[in-house]
Amino acid sequence: MDDILAHEAIPNYFGRRMRGMLSMSTMVLWTTTLFLLSLVCYGPFRYYMAKFGLAEFVYIPKILLFIMIPFMISYIGRASKALIIGGAIVTLFAGWGMVELPSLDQSLFGVWVIIPLLYGLLSAHYFFNNTNAYKKIFVILFIIALSGVLINVFVQYPWVGASFKIGGEEVQISRRWWAFGISRIGGFSGASFDAAMLDVNYLDPSATITLAGE
């Protein structure tokens, strides 16, 4: 009898674990975490992907955001008003850009840039429903971002000022610049101002969550 119960309990346990891992809130949590981590570690991530001939892989976190948008809409069964309005504006301006701009790529690039915004409009309620989990992640990301800046005071990272080519275009990995003769260090991020914005947001997760929900 105990053997029968054990055989039934094992698949039920793993079934619950699998359903938990594949729940929409969990998928949104890990997709968001991967994207934010790619921003925090923008420099080394892009540098080593390009170094090993995997430059295209740097866009995977953002592509996952794009893929998650229709999944979330189908899961919820409807799009939020904010997303509908945002999507309508994007469609209008993308269409206008296709007519007015000299290249279709320019219009599509504009849409590509605001994918995180559309994703945030749709996924905001997951943040509000699970704020403790996101706060823990924000703390970890803050520590990583701050550590990168502090170490950068003493260590010159190889990705600072480096660039790579993708699609025939040269893309800068991490900006090297000075202000009033003072080197502006960016740590693991793409630039010093990126590190500053990331650190401020992670210091006050509620501000980030509020912004995502607006």
XYZ file of C-alpha atoms in Angstrom:
214
model
C 0.000 0.000 0.000
C 2.810 2.377 0.892
C 4.529 1.578 -2.417
C 1.358 2.433 -4.346
C 0.984 5.739 -2.485
C 4.652 6.539 -3.107
C 4.333 5.854 -6.835
C 1.294 8.155 -6.980
C 2.874 10.883 -4.852
C 6.083 11.189 -6.918
C 4.416 12.056 -10.276
C 1.911 14.307 -8.475
C 4.777 16.159 -6.772
C 6.721 16.666 -9.987
C 3.504 17.533 -11.801
C 2.825 20.332 -9.321
C 6.436 21.498 -9.589
C 6.230 21.534 -13.386
C 2.933 23.424 -13.388
C 4.448 25.910 -10.941
C 7.495 26.411 -13.149
C 5.324 26.868 -16.232
C 2.808 29.222 -14.601
C 2.511 32.556 -16.340
C 3.595 34.539 -13.273
C 6.767 32.427 -12.984
C 7.522 32.771 -16.685
C 7.081 36.534 -16.461
C 9.296 36.655 -13.366
C 12.204 34.812 -15.008
C 11.822 36.560 -18.367
C 11.909 39.934 -16.613
C 14.875 38.870 -14.481
C 16.851 37.714 -17.519
C 16.178 40.995 -19.333
C 17.130 43.153 -16.343
C 20.244 41.067 -15.739
C 21.252 41.602 -19.379
C 20.997 45.364 -18.760
C 22.945 45.240 -15.499
C 25.677 43.101 -17.128
C 25.371 44.771 -20.523
C 29.150 45.213 -20.955
C 30.497 41.714 -20.246
C 27.430 40.052 -21.774
C 27.888 41.747 -25.147
C 31.672 41.621 -25.027
C 31.938 37.877 -24.503
C 29.063 37.008 -26.833
C 30.818 38.954 -29.611
C 34.214 37.510 -28.676
C 32.951 33.947 -29.120
C 31.131 34.731 -32.378
C 27.669 34.798 -30.781
C 26.907 38.492 -31.250
C 23.298 37.795 -32.296
C 22.641 36.156 -28.919
C 22.733 39.547 -27.186
C 19.186 40.175 -28.420
C 17.694 36.992 -26.929
C 16.451 38.626 -23.668
C 14.591 41.307 -25.618
C 13.242 38.785 -28.134
C 11.835 36.820 -25.189
C 9.978 39.946 -24.066
C 8.474 40.213 -27.545
C 7.473 36.526 -27.537
C 5.878 36.831 -24.103
C 3.531 39.650 -25.167
C 1.118 37.491 -27.239
C 1.419 34.687 -24.655
C 0.300 37.014 -21.878
C -2.552 38.381 -23.979
C -3.807 34.868 -24.779
C -3.420 33.822 -21.129
C -5.332 36.796 -19.774
C -7.855 36.577 -22.589
C -7.766 40.282 -23.262
C -5.310 43.139 -23.481
C -5.268 45.920 -20.907
C -6.482 49.380 -21.888
C -2.947 50.715 -21.474
C -1.588 48.101 -23.868
C -4.362 48.700 -26.412
C -3.701 52.449 -26.385
C 0.067 51.930 -26.447
C -0.209 49.363 -29.246
C -2.462 51.660 -31.273
C -0.001 54.536 -30.935
C 2.910 52.277 -31.904
C 1.014 50.942 -34.921
C 0.038 54.459 -36.022
C 3.551 55.866 -35.795
C 5.162 52.735 -37.247
C 2.832 52.957 -40.221
C 3.541 56.662 -40.614
C 7.257 55.944 -40.380
C 7.029 53.349 -43.138
C 5.543 56.039 -45.378
C 7.769 58.958 -44.416
C 11.129 57.438 -43.476
C 13.598 56.508 -46.208
C 14.001 52.965 -44.879
C 11.612 50.364 -43.476
C 14.339 49.333 -41.048
C 14.165 52.709 -39.305
C 10.475 52.289 -38.607
C 10.874 48.722 -37.373
C 13.793 49.782 -35.173
C 11.518 52.307 -33.481
C 9.113 49.475 -32.596
C 12.030 47.314 -31.415
C 13.166 50.045 -29.002
C 9.844 50.229 -27.152
C 9.219 46.478 -26.786
C 10.153 46.677 -23.057
C 7.530 49.407 -22.616
C 4.787 47.283 -24.206
C 5.904 44.294 -22.166
C 5.822 46.380 -18.986
C 2.306 47.665 -19.693
C 1.045 44.114 -20.026
C 2.985 42.486 -17.187
C 2.649 45.211 -14.531
C 0.004 43.367 -12.517
C 2.388 40.440 -12.041
C 4.738 42.858 -10.262
C 1.985 44.054 -7.943
C 0.864 40.503 -7.167
C 4.373 39.285 -6.325
C 6.277 42.330 -5.095
C 8.360 40.419 -2.525
C 9.925 38.176 -5.182
C 10.741 41.160 -7.399
C 12.190 43.143 -4.510
C 14.611 40.302 -3.753
C 15.687 40.228 -7.389
C 16.107 44.015 -7.418
C 18.361 43.809 -4.357
C 20.572 41.200 -6.052
C 20.731 43.257 -9.260
C 21.562 46.389 -7.266
C 24.456 44.616 -5.545
C 25.774 43.391 -8.928
C 25.480 46.853 -10.499
C 27.080 48.629 -7.534
C 29.894 46.048 -7.300
C 30.647 46.553 -10.991
C 31.055 50.295 -10.499
C 33.195 49.965 -7.358
C 35.523 47.404 -8.944
C 35.726 49.590 -12.051
C 37.388 52.295 -9.938
C 40.451 50.061 -9.644
C 40.131 47.763 -12.679
C 39.844 48.730 -16.351
C 37.310 46.419 -17.983
C 38.102 45.118 -21.498
C 34.630 45.965 -22.817
C 34.904 49.698 -22.044
C 35.289 51.520 -25.347
C 35.018 48.232 -27.295
C 32.587 47.599 -30.139
C 31.471 44.771 -32.403
C 29.870 44.461 -35.821
C 26.464 42.922 -36.403
C 24.430 43.138 -39.575
C 27.148 45.263 -41.149
C 26.783 47.886 -38.418
C 29.244 48.699 -35.650
C 27.685 48.590 -32.188
C 29.400 50.118 -29.176
C 29.474 47.839 -26.131
C 30.300 50.194 -23.271
C 30.815 53.915 -23.622
C 34.109 55.465 -22.536
C 33.806 59.178 -21.790
C 34.965 61.955 -19.469
C 33.360 65.028 -17.943
C 35.570 67.911 -16.724
C 38.567 65.594 -16.959
C 36.949 62.933 -14.742
C 36.443 59.448 -16.157
C 32.774 58.420 -15.998
C 32.774 54.724 -15.153
C 29.875 52.440 -16.022
C 30.835 49.222 -14.255
C 29.177 46.226 -15.893
C 26.573 48.383 -17.676
C 26.737 50.131 -21.039
C 27.579 53.582 -19.673
C 27.897 55.467 -16.383
C 24.426 56.993 -16.724
C 22.950 53.519 -17.291
C 24.550 52.297 -14.062
C 23.235 55.362 -12.220
C 19.662 54.841 -13.418
C 19.753 51.119 -12.659
C 21.084 51.685 -9.137
C 18.453 54.326 -8.365
C 15.616 52.090 -9.583
C 16.834 49.078 -7.628
C 17.274 51.141 -4.470
C 13.554 51.960 -4.640
C 11.779 48.974 -6.249
C 8.370 50.559 -5.626
C 9.334 53.370 -8.008
C 10.166 50.838 -10.702
C 6.944 48.939 -10.140
C 4.870 52.124 -10.182
C 6.508 53.211 -13.432
C 5.789 49.824 -15.007
C 2.157 50.105 -13.986
C 1.535 53.590 -15.313
